Short mmCIF file of C-alpha atoms and ligand atoms in Angstrom, two decimals:
data_model
loop_
_atom_site.label_atom_id
_atom_site.label_comp_id
_atom_site.label_asym_id
_atom_site.label_seq_id
_atom_site.Cartn_x
_atom_site.Cartn_y
_atom_site.Cartn_z
CA MET A 1324 36.88 5.74 -3.14
CA SER A 1325 38.90 7.38 0.03
CA ASN A 1326 38.61 7.07 3.35
CA ARG A 1327 37.24 10.48 3.90
CA VAL A 1328 34.66 10.11 1.79
CA ALA A 1329 33.64 6.38 2.16
CA HIS A 1330 33.43 7.59 5.47
CA SER A 1331 30.82 10.39 5.68
CA HIS A 1332 29.02 8.44 3.11
CA ILE A 1333 28.04 6.62 6.38
CA ILE A 1334 27.47 9.08 8.27
CA ASP A 1335 24.90 10.89 5.74
CA GLN A 1336 23.54 7.65 5.41
CA ARG A 1337 22.77 8.13 9.32
CA GLN A 1338 21.62 10.93 9.61
CA GLN A 1339 18.78 10.08 6.32
CA LEU A 1340 18.24 7.03 8.91
CA LYS A 1341 16.95 8.49 11.51
CA GLN A 1342 15.66 11.63 9.66
CA ALA A 1343 12.95 8.77 7.98
CA LEU A 1344 12.57 6.67 11.32
CA GLN A 1345 11.45 9.80 12.71
CA GLN A 1346 9.75 11.47 10.53
CA CYS A 1347 7.46 8.73 9.75
CA ARG A 1348 6.86 8.23 13.72
CA GLN A 1349 5.48 11.90 13.03
CA SER A 1350 3.09 10.83 10.76
CA THR A 1351 2.06 7.88 12.86
CA LEU A 1352 1.36 9.46 15.83
CA ALA A 1353 -0.17 12.35 14.11
CA LEU A 1354 -3.31 9.50 13.29
CA PHE A 1355 -3.44 9.04 16.89
CA GLN A 1356 -4.56 12.97 17.55
CA THR A 1357 -7.84 12.79 18.65
CA VAL A 1358 -8.41 9.23 19.29
CA ASP A 1359 -10.14 7.69 22.87
CA TYR A 1360 -9.97 5.25 24.64
CA ASP A 1361 -12.68 3.06 22.63
CA THR A 1362 -11.49 3.89 19.30
CA PHE A 1363 -7.98 2.49 20.10
CA CYS A 1364 -9.57 -0.30 20.89
CA ARG A 1365 -12.27 -1.14 18.44
CA GLN A 1366 -11.85 -4.17 16.57
CA ALA A 1367 -13.50 -2.22 13.45
CA HIS A 1368 -13.64 -5.31 11.00
CA PRO A 1369 -13.06 -9.22 12.06
CA GLU A 1370 -9.62 -9.06 10.13
CA PHE A 1371 -8.31 -5.72 10.45
CA SER A 1372 -6.83 -5.12 14.40
CA PRO A 1373 -7.48 -2.14 16.50
CA ILE A 1374 -5.58 0.83 16.08
CA GLY A 1375 -3.70 0.64 18.63
CA TRP A 1376 -2.78 -2.87 18.91
CA HIS A 1377 -1.02 -1.79 15.28
CA LEU A 1378 0.64 0.97 16.95
CA GLY A 1379 1.95 -1.32 19.70
CA HIS A 1380 2.99 -3.55 16.83
CA ILE A 1381 5.43 -1.24 15.24
CA ALA A 1382 7.40 -0.81 18.53
CA TYR A 1383 7.71 -5.09 18.86
CA THR A 1384 8.46 -5.22 15.05
CA GLU A 1385 11.51 -2.38 15.76
CA ALA A 1386 12.57 -3.60 19.41
CA LEU A 1387 13.05 -7.74 17.28
CA TRP A 1388 14.75 -6.56 14.39
CA ILE A 1389 16.95 -3.81 15.45
CA LEU A 1390 17.20 -4.32 19.23
CA GLU A 1391 17.71 -8.22 19.25
CA HIS A 1392 18.92 -9.56 16.14
CA CYS A 1393 21.09 -6.38 15.73
CA ALA A 1394 21.93 -4.54 19.18
CA LYS A 1395 21.29 -8.90 20.33
CA LYS A 1396 19.55 -7.46 23.30
CA THR A 1397 17.05 -9.37 25.34
CA ARG A 1398 13.95 -8.38 25.78
CA ASN A 1399 12.99 -6.36 29.00
CA SER A 1400 9.26 -5.58 27.65
CA GLU A 1401 5.97 -7.23 28.57
CA PHE A 1402 4.29 -6.36 25.53
CA GLY A 1403 5.96 -9.21 23.09
CA ARG A 1404 3.71 -11.37 22.94
CA LEU A 1405 0.70 -9.30 22.85
CA PHE A 1406 2.37 -7.75 19.82
CA ILE A 1407 3.35 -9.74 17.64
CA ALA A 1408 2.14 -10.57 14.89
CA ASP A 1409 0.94 -13.68 15.06
CA GLY A 1410 0.59 -14.41 18.82
CA LEU A 1411 -3.02 -13.63 19.48
CA PRO A 1412 -6.23 -14.16 17.92
CA LYS A 1413 -7.35 -10.72 16.33
CA ALA A 1414 -10.65 -10.95 18.43
CA ASP A 1415 -8.34 -11.74 21.31
CA ARG A 1416 -6.10 -7.71 20.88
CA GLN A 1417 -8.95 -5.63 22.20
CA ASN A 1418 -8.09 -4.96 25.95
CA LEU A 1419 -4.81 -2.81 24.98
CA PRO A 1420 -3.01 -0.77 27.31
CA THR A 1421 -3.72 3.21 26.91
CA LEU A 1422 -1.66 5.43 24.35
CA THR A 1423 0.05 6.32 27.19
CA GLU A 1424 1.69 3.29 27.49
CA VAL A 1425 1.59 2.18 24.72
CA GLN A 1426 3.31 5.61 23.59
CA HIS A 1427 6.20 5.10 26.31
CA TYR A 1428 6.95 1.65 25.02
CA LEU A 1429 7.54 2.96 21.16
CA ASP A 1430 10.16 5.57 23.03
CA SER A 1431 11.76 3.40 25.08
CA VAL A 1432 12.29 1.57 22.08
CA ARG A 1433 12.83 3.85 19.36
CA SER A 1434 15.40 5.72 21.75
CA GLN A 1435 17.29 2.63 22.51
CA VAL A 1436 16.82 2.25 18.38
CA LEU A 1437 18.49 5.49 17.87
CA ASP A 1438 21.38 4.80 19.83
CA TYR A 1439 22.35 1.57 18.49
CA LEU A 1440 21.65 3.48 14.95
CA GLU A 1441 24.82 5.18 16.29
CA ILE A 1442 27.17 2.10 15.90
CA ALA A 1443 24.89 0.36 13.39
CA ASP A 1444 26.96 -2.24 11.04
CA LEU A 1445 25.17 0.01 7.80
CA ASN A 1446 27.17 -2.28 5.65
CA GLN A 1447 25.56 -5.43 7.02
CA GLN A 1448 22.07 -3.89 7.44
CA GLU A 1449 21.00 -0.76 5.73
CA ARG A 1450 18.40 -3.11 4.28
CA LEU A 1451 16.52 -3.79 7.73
CA TRP A 1452 17.04 -0.34 8.13
CA HIS A 1453 14.62 0.12 5.08
CA TRP A 1454 13.00 -2.53 5.13
CA LEU A 1455 11.72 -1.11 9.16
CA ILE A 1456 10.72 1.72 7.79
CA GLN A 1457 8.49 0.40 5.71
CA HIS A 1458 6.82 -2.06 7.65
CA GLU A 1459 5.57 1.27 9.87
CA SER A 1460 4.54 2.99 6.41
CA GLN A 1461 2.31 0.06 5.87
CA HIS A 1462 1.28 -0.06 8.98
CA SER A 1463 0.47 3.73 9.23
CA GLU A 1464 -1.92 3.02 6.54
CA THR A 1465 -3.52 0.30 7.63
CA ILE A 1466 -4.39 2.68 11.05
CA ALA A 1467 -5.82 5.17 8.73
CA PHE A 1468 -8.04 2.87 6.60
CA VAL A 1469 -9.39 1.35 10.09
CA LEU A 1470 -10.06 4.57 10.96
CA GLU A 1471 -11.90 5.67 7.80
CA LEU A 1472 -13.83 2.81 8.02
CA LEU A 1473 -14.87 3.06 11.65
CA LYS A 1474 -16.15 6.56 10.45
CA VAL A 1475 -18.20 5.20 7.69
CA GLN A 1476 -19.66 2.63 10.51
CA SER A 1477 -21.17 5.37 12.47
CA GLY A 1478 -23.40 5.87 9.43
CA TYR A 1479 -23.52 8.67 6.76
CA SER A 1480 -26.03 8.76 3.52
CA VAL A 1481 -25.16 7.78 0.70
CA GLN A 1482 -25.42 10.17 -2.55
CA ASP A 1483 -26.34 9.56 -6.40
CA LEU A 1484 -23.68 11.16 -8.31
CA PRO A 1485 -23.85 13.35 -11.49
CA SER A 1486 -22.59 9.98 -14.33
CA ALA A 1487 -19.40 10.52 -16.08
CA GLN A 1488 -17.98 10.00 -19.84
CA PRO A 1489 -15.97 6.43 -20.57
CA SER A 1490 -12.15 7.04 -19.85
CA GLU A 1491 -9.78 7.66 -22.52
CA MET A 1492 -6.99 5.11 -23.13
CA ILE A 1493 -3.42 4.94 -23.87
CA GLU A 1494 -1.77 1.93 -26.23
CA ILE A 1495 1.05 0.95 -25.10
CA PRO A 1496 3.27 -0.51 -27.79
CA ALA A 1497 4.70 -4.06 -27.59
CA GLY A 1498 7.66 -4.60 -26.77
CA TYR A 1499 10.21 -5.12 -23.71
CA PHE A 1500 10.47 -3.11 -20.71
CA GLU A 1501 12.33 -4.29 -16.89
CA MET A 1502 9.42 -5.00 -14.07
CA GLY A 1503 10.84 -4.59 -10.66
CA ASN A 1504 13.83 -3.37 -8.22
CA ASP A 1505 16.67 -3.89 -6.80
CA ALA A 1506 17.35 -0.36 -4.66
CA ILE A 1507 18.61 -1.27 -1.50
CA ASP A 1508 15.08 -0.18 -0.10
CA ALA A 1509 13.58 -2.77 -2.60
CA MET A 1510 11.22 -5.26 -0.96
CA ASP A 1511 11.95 -8.53 -1.07
CA ASN A 1512 8.92 -9.45 -3.69
CA GLU A 1513 9.90 -6.07 -5.57
CA ARG A 1514 13.29 -8.44 -6.72
CA PRO A 1515 15.19 -9.13 -9.43
CA VAL A 1516 14.42 -6.83 -11.73
CA HIS A 1517 13.59 -9.03 -14.77
CA ARG A 1518 12.35 -8.13 -18.60
CA VAL A 1519 9.02 -9.01 -19.47
CA TYR A 1520 7.89 -8.70 -23.46
CA LEU A 1521 3.91 -7.70 -23.82
CA ASP A 1522 1.88 -7.21 -26.14
CA THR A 1523 0.51 -3.89 -27.46
CA TYR A 1524 -2.28 -3.08 -24.46
CA TRP A 1525 -4.79 0.07 -24.37
CA ILE A 1526 -4.66 0.48 -21.01
CA ASP A 1527 -7.05 3.60 -19.14
CA ARG A 1528 -5.41 7.17 -18.46
CA TYR A 1529 -7.33 7.62 -15.09
CA PRO A 1530 -7.81 5.44 -13.00
CA THR A 1531 -11.99 4.62 -12.61
CA THR A 1532 -13.84 7.27 -11.51
CA CYS A 1533 -16.64 7.50 -9.12
CA GLY A 1534 -19.26 9.60 -12.20
CA GLN A 1535 -18.37 6.52 -14.21
CA TYR A 1536 -19.15 3.66 -11.30
CA GLN A 1537 -22.30 5.94 -10.45
CA GLU A 1538 -23.56 4.07 -14.52
CA PHE A 1539 -22.96 0.53 -13.54
CA ILE A 1540 -24.92 0.93 -10.37
CA ASN A 1541 -27.71 3.20 -12.65
CA ALA A 1542 -27.55 -0.27 -14.42
CA SER A 1543 -28.03 -2.10 -11.70
CA GLY A 1544 -24.97 -3.47 -11.75
CA TYR A 1545 -24.59 -4.81 -8.31
CA GLN A 1546 -28.12 -6.95 -8.94
CA ASN A 1547 -27.25 -8.47 -12.46
CA PRO A 1548 -24.73 -11.63 -12.33
CA GLN A 1549 -24.30 -11.28 -15.32
CA TRP A 1550 -21.05 -9.24 -14.95
CA TRP A 1551 -19.59 -10.86 -11.73
CA SER A 1552 -17.14 -14.03 -11.63
CA ASP A 1553 -18.89 -16.61 -10.04
CA ALA A 1554 -16.87 -16.28 -6.85
CA GLY A 1555 -17.69 -12.80 -7.01
CA TRP A 1556 -21.15 -12.76 -7.18
CA GLU A 1557 -21.41 -14.76 -4.03
CA TRP A 1558 -19.31 -13.04 -2.33
CA LEU A 1559 -21.68 -10.25 -3.69
CA GLN A 1560 -24.72 -12.15 -2.24
CA GLN A 1561 -23.36 -12.44 0.97
CA ALA A 1562 -21.88 -9.06 1.75
CA GLN A 1563 -25.07 -7.36 0.30
CA VAL A 1564 -23.28 -3.78 -0.51
CA THR A 1565 -24.86 -1.76 -3.40
CA HIS A 1566 -22.03 0.95 -3.94
CA PRO A 1567 -18.17 1.32 -3.00
CA LEU A 1568 -17.15 1.62 1.04
CA TYR A 1569 -16.26 5.45 0.45
CA TRP A 1570 -18.70 6.61 -1.07
CA GLN A 1571 -19.23 10.31 0.77
CA ASN A 1572 -17.37 13.34 0.67
CA VAL A 1573 -16.92 11.85 -3.02
CA THR A 1574 -17.60 13.85 -6.59
CA SER A 1575 -17.92 12.32 -9.93
CA ASP A 1576 -13.86 12.34 -10.80
CA SER A 1577 -13.20 11.24 -7.80
CA PRO A 1578 -11.90 7.86 -7.50
CA VAL A 1579 -13.32 4.85 -7.03
CA CYS A 1580 -12.29 4.02 -3.48
CA GLY A 1581 -13.34 1.14 -1.58
CA VAL A 1582 -14.16 -1.82 -3.68
CA SER A 1583 -13.14 -5.22 -3.65
CA TRP A 1584 -11.47 -6.80 -6.40
CA TYR A 1585 -14.89 -8.32 -7.54
CA GLU A 1586 -16.72 -4.66 -7.27
CA ALA A 1587 -13.76 -3.92 -9.75
CA GLU A 1588 -13.76 -7.04 -11.79
CA ALA A 1589 -17.29 -7.05 -12.56
CA TYR A 1590 -17.31 -3.27 -13.77
CA ALA A 1591 -14.32 -4.26 -15.66
CA ARG A 1592 -16.56 -6.35 -17.43
CA PHE A 1593 -19.58 -4.32 -17.50
CA VAL A 1594 -17.39 -1.52 -19.70
CA GLY A 1595 -15.92 -4.16 -21.96
CA LYS A 1596 -12.70 -3.97 -20.30
CA ARG A 1597 -10.71 -5.82 -18.19
CA LEU A 1598 -7.56 -5.26 -14.90
CA PRO A 1599 -4.53 -5.51 -15.95
CA THR A 1600 -1.69 -7.19 -14.61
CA GLU A 1601 0.72 -6.27 -12.47
CA ALA A 1602 2.83 -5.94 -15.47
CA GLU A 1603 1.06 -4.01 -17.65
CA TRP A 1604 0.19 -1.30 -14.99
CA GLU A 1605 4.32 -1.20 -14.34
CA LYS A 1606 4.80 -0.65 -17.85
CA ALA A 1607 2.44 1.94 -17.95
CA ALA A 1608 3.80 3.24 -14.66
CA SER A 1609 7.60 3.43 -15.45
CA TRP A 1610 8.88 2.51 -18.78
CA ASP A 1611 10.44 5.29 -20.29
CA ALA A 1612 10.56 3.77 -24.21
CA ASN A 1613 12.51 6.03 -25.74
CA HIS A 1614 15.60 5.96 -23.05
CA GLU A 1615 14.83 2.23 -22.64
CA ARG A 1616 14.65 2.52 -19.02
CA ARG A 1617 12.78 2.06 -15.84
CA ARG A 1618 11.82 4.67 -13.65
CA THR A 1619 11.22 4.78 -9.81
CA TYR A 1620 8.54 7.21 -10.25
CA PRO A 1621 6.24 8.22 -13.02
CA TRP A 1622 7.88 11.75 -13.40
CA GLY A 1623 11.46 10.80 -12.66
CA ASP A 1624 13.27 9.18 -9.98
CA VAL A 1625 13.10 11.81 -7.21
CA LEU A 1626 10.17 12.20 -5.17
CA LEU A 1627 10.00 15.44 -4.25
CA GLY A 1628 7.00 17.62 -2.59
CA ASP A 1629 3.05 16.51 -3.35
CA HIS A 1630 3.08 18.70 -6.49
CA GLN A 1631 3.39 15.37 -7.96
CA CYS A 1632 0.31 12.72 -6.80
CA ASN A 1633 -2.03 12.74 -3.26
CA HIS A 1634 -0.21 10.77 -1.11
CA ASN A 1635 0.82 11.08 2.57
CA CYS A 1636 -2.39 12.71 3.62
CA THR A 1637 -1.19 15.98 2.77
CA VAL A 1638 -4.67 16.67 1.06
CA SER A 1639 -6.55 13.68 3.60
CA LYS A 1640 -8.24 12.72 0.95
CA THR A 1641 -8.72 11.43 -2.87
CA THR A 1642 -8.93 14.53 -5.37
CA PRO A 1643 -9.89 14.38 -8.89
CA VAL A 1644 -7.98 12.21 -10.77
CA ASP A 1645 -6.55 14.59 -13.54
CA ALA A 1646 -5.20 17.04 -10.28
CA TYR A 1647 -1.76 16.36 -11.32
CA PRO A 1648 -0.63 16.78 -14.73
CA ASP A 1649 3.04 16.43 -13.18
CA GLY A 1650 2.49 13.05 -11.89
CA GLN A 1651 2.30 11.70 -15.76
CA SER A 1652 3.65 8.50 -16.53
CA PRO A 1653 6.01 8.53 -19.97
CA TYR A 1654 2.92 7.33 -21.63
CA GLY A 1655 1.23 9.82 -20.18
CA CYS A 1656 -1.48 7.69 -17.26
CA TYR A 1657 -2.13 9.74 -14.56
CA ASP A 1658 -2.46 8.54 -10.71
CA MET A 1659 -0.74 5.74 -10.77
CA LEU A 1660 0.73 6.63 -7.91
CA GLY A 1661 -0.99 7.94 -5.06
CA ASN A 1662 -4.86 8.82 -4.84
CA VAL A 1663 -5.91 5.00 -4.51
CA TRP A 1664 -4.19 2.11 -4.57
CA GLU A 1665 -5.29 -0.14 -7.97
CA TRP A 1666 -6.41 -4.07 -7.96
CA THR A 1667 -4.64 -6.26 -11.12
CA ALA A 1668 -5.41 -9.05 -12.66
CA SER A 1669 -2.65 -10.37 -10.83
CA LEU A 1670 -2.36 -13.17 -8.12
CA PHE A 1671 0.81 -12.04 -5.90
CA GLN A 1672 3.77 -14.18 -6.89
CA GLY A 1673 7.61 -14.32 -7.14
CA TYR A 1674 9.25 -12.87 -9.58
CA PRO A 1675 11.49 -15.63 -10.99
CA GLY A 1676 14.93 -15.28 -8.42
CA PHE A 1677 12.85 -14.27 -5.44
CA THR A 1678 14.61 -15.20 -1.77
CA TYR A 1679 12.78 -13.63 1.05
CA TYR A 1680 13.41 -11.39 3.05
CA PRO A 1681 13.83 -10.51 5.85
CA TYR A 1682 11.57 -13.46 7.16
CA ILE A 1683 8.95 -15.84 4.84
CA GLY A 1684 6.68 -14.79 6.71
CA TYR A 1685 6.70 -11.07 4.82
CA SER A 1686 6.14 -11.78 1.43
CA GLN A 1687 6.19 -15.83 1.11
CA VAL A 1688 3.68 -17.19 2.88
CA TYR A 1689 1.10 -15.40 0.84
CA PHE A 1690 2.27 -16.47 -2.64
CA ASP A 1691 -1.15 -19.26 -2.35
CA ALA A 1692 -2.65 -17.87 -5.03
CA GLN A 1693 -5.44 -16.13 -2.75
CA HIS A 1694 -3.95 -12.66 -2.20
CA TYR A 1695 -4.50 -10.07 -5.52
CA VAL A 1696 -2.04 -7.46 -6.18
CA LEU A 1697 -2.72 -3.80 -5.62
CA ARG A 1698 -0.31 -1.15 -7.25
CA GLY A 1699 0.46 2.18 -6.88
CA GLY A 1700 -0.32 3.81 -3.41
CA SER A 1701 -2.99 5.85 -2.00
CA TRP A 1702 -3.79 9.26 -0.46
CA VAL A 1703 -2.19 7.93 2.69
CA THR A 1704 0.75 6.23 1.39
CA ARG A 1705 3.94 7.03 3.24
CA PRO A 1706 6.56 8.45 0.99
CA TRP A 1707 8.62 5.78 1.94
CA ALA A 1708 6.19 2.72 0.26
CA LEU A 1709 5.56 4.84 -2.56
CA ARG A 1710 7.43 3.85 -5.92
CA CYS A 1711 6.32 2.38 -9.48
CA SER A 1712 7.51 -1.04 -8.65
CA PHE A 1713 6.00 -1.66 -4.50
CA ARG A 1714 3.00 -4.61 -4.29
CA ASN A 1715 0.91 -4.58 -2.17
CA TRP A 1716 -2.03 -8.14 -1.33
CA TYR A 1717 -5.23 -8.46 -0.22
CA HIS A 1718 -7.85 -11.16 -0.23
CA PRO A 1719 -10.13 -10.19 -3.46
CA HIS A 1720 -13.09 -9.66 -0.82
CA ILE A 1721 -11.26 -6.61 1.04
CA ARG A 1722 -12.74 -3.41 0.75
CA GLN A 1723 -11.76 -1.84 3.73
CA ILE A 1724 -8.72 -0.38 1.91
CA PHE A 1725 -7.89 2.34 -0.04
CA ALA A 1726 -8.33 0.80 -2.69
CA GLY A 1727 -9.77 1.50 -6.49
CA PHE A 1728 -8.63 0.10 -10.05
CA ARG A 1729 -7.91 1.40 -13.91
CA CYS A 1730 -8.81 -1.17 -16.50
CA VAL A 1731 -7.47 -2.23 -19.84
CA LYS A 1732 -7.97 -4.07 -23.30
C1 LIG B 2348 1.11 -6.31 2.87
C2 LIG B 2348 0.41 -4.56 3.56
C3 LIG B 2348 -0.49 -6.57 3.24
O1 LIG B 2348 -0.35 -4.56 6.52
O2 LIG B 2348 -0.26 -7.21 6.09
C4 LIG B 2348 3.54 -5.22 7.60
C5 LIG B 2348 2.57 -5.58 5.20
N1 LIG B 2348 4.09 -6.81 6.81
N2 LIG B 2348 3.76 -6.29 8.74
C6 LIG B 2348 -0.18 -6.20 5.41
C7 LIG B 2348 3.14 -6.36 6.47
C8 LIG B 2348 3.98 -7.31 8.18
C9 LIG B 2348 0.91 -6.40 4.72
N3 LIG B 2348 0.50 -5.49 3.58
FE1 LIG B 2349 3.60 -5.97 10.34
#
């Protein structure tokens, strides 16, 4: 490569990173448009911080990694202790500065970050900048589900839906595929790419719909221990729930949204199926058997707009599971990306050869056999965190996220 080409490539890269940072920020701030101070500070659930905290934490993280670690500046904000990930217990995160004050903090960090981007050594730092955009993307999604949770808590009436047919299934023939992602924007837990052999299995063409799940409700599934694991039944006795959390304004063909891993597992047992392992999920989503190669997205390697899947809040709710035929995987699965996250049967673990990046607490401390992996992203998930290899993880009792599932057998 000539110097000139190398140079213009770097310019291009700076432009692209800058654009991504700005687009991501615009999406984050759009969530706050109608938010009052009470909502900004309210803790909707003991396990999730107020949305105002998440907003400040986005700026704090940007200042820590870019301004302190890379630009070697010393911290000059009073917000350090408030917005650091493990500085204060979640319950002490309710006395927050105002939205305007936090926005000033974001703006002041961001303008220094963009100045530094002009001179940053991207050969050294490219991975970090991509990580940072995905960090904000993920907190942006958390803000969105905490807002949805607050809405649900303010009350709604539960509807019964017409129940629906059992799901159509697709046969995935036995063989090897490549799992994971070595790209520059891959998170530590996606690396390295490795070959995995799977026996033949069948996977649902669509995520489980609310209509299908209504059959489980109608059959008193929530009252019958027969479908639940011991841990799941124990959780249910204490949680006392009778339907998925996000059950308002849904139709029979909407995907189930707002279930714990336990509910997903119980439903799968009820229909004589099980949850897919992560490998089964990823092969069905990304493997192009004809060309023996993995795809970044089910439909190919480019995320063009929003006609292939429901993400980035462009529709602002879940869509019918058959709404995106252009988003099918090579095997013919729908909705592998967007709409709802999908619980898998797999505990969160490092792949063989895992090394942490950028800090041990991003992924590795969660390899504790207590977290299950979710795949695929939701109707909120930002484009930077949307791909077949992306792994999300939560405790099995968490149902406040935009999580559904599909089954295999
Ligand atoms: C992977 C979404 C569970 O939000 O706690 C954000 C991502 N890590 N900041 C989370 C994360 C550090 C993480 N999840
Ligand atoms: Fe964070």
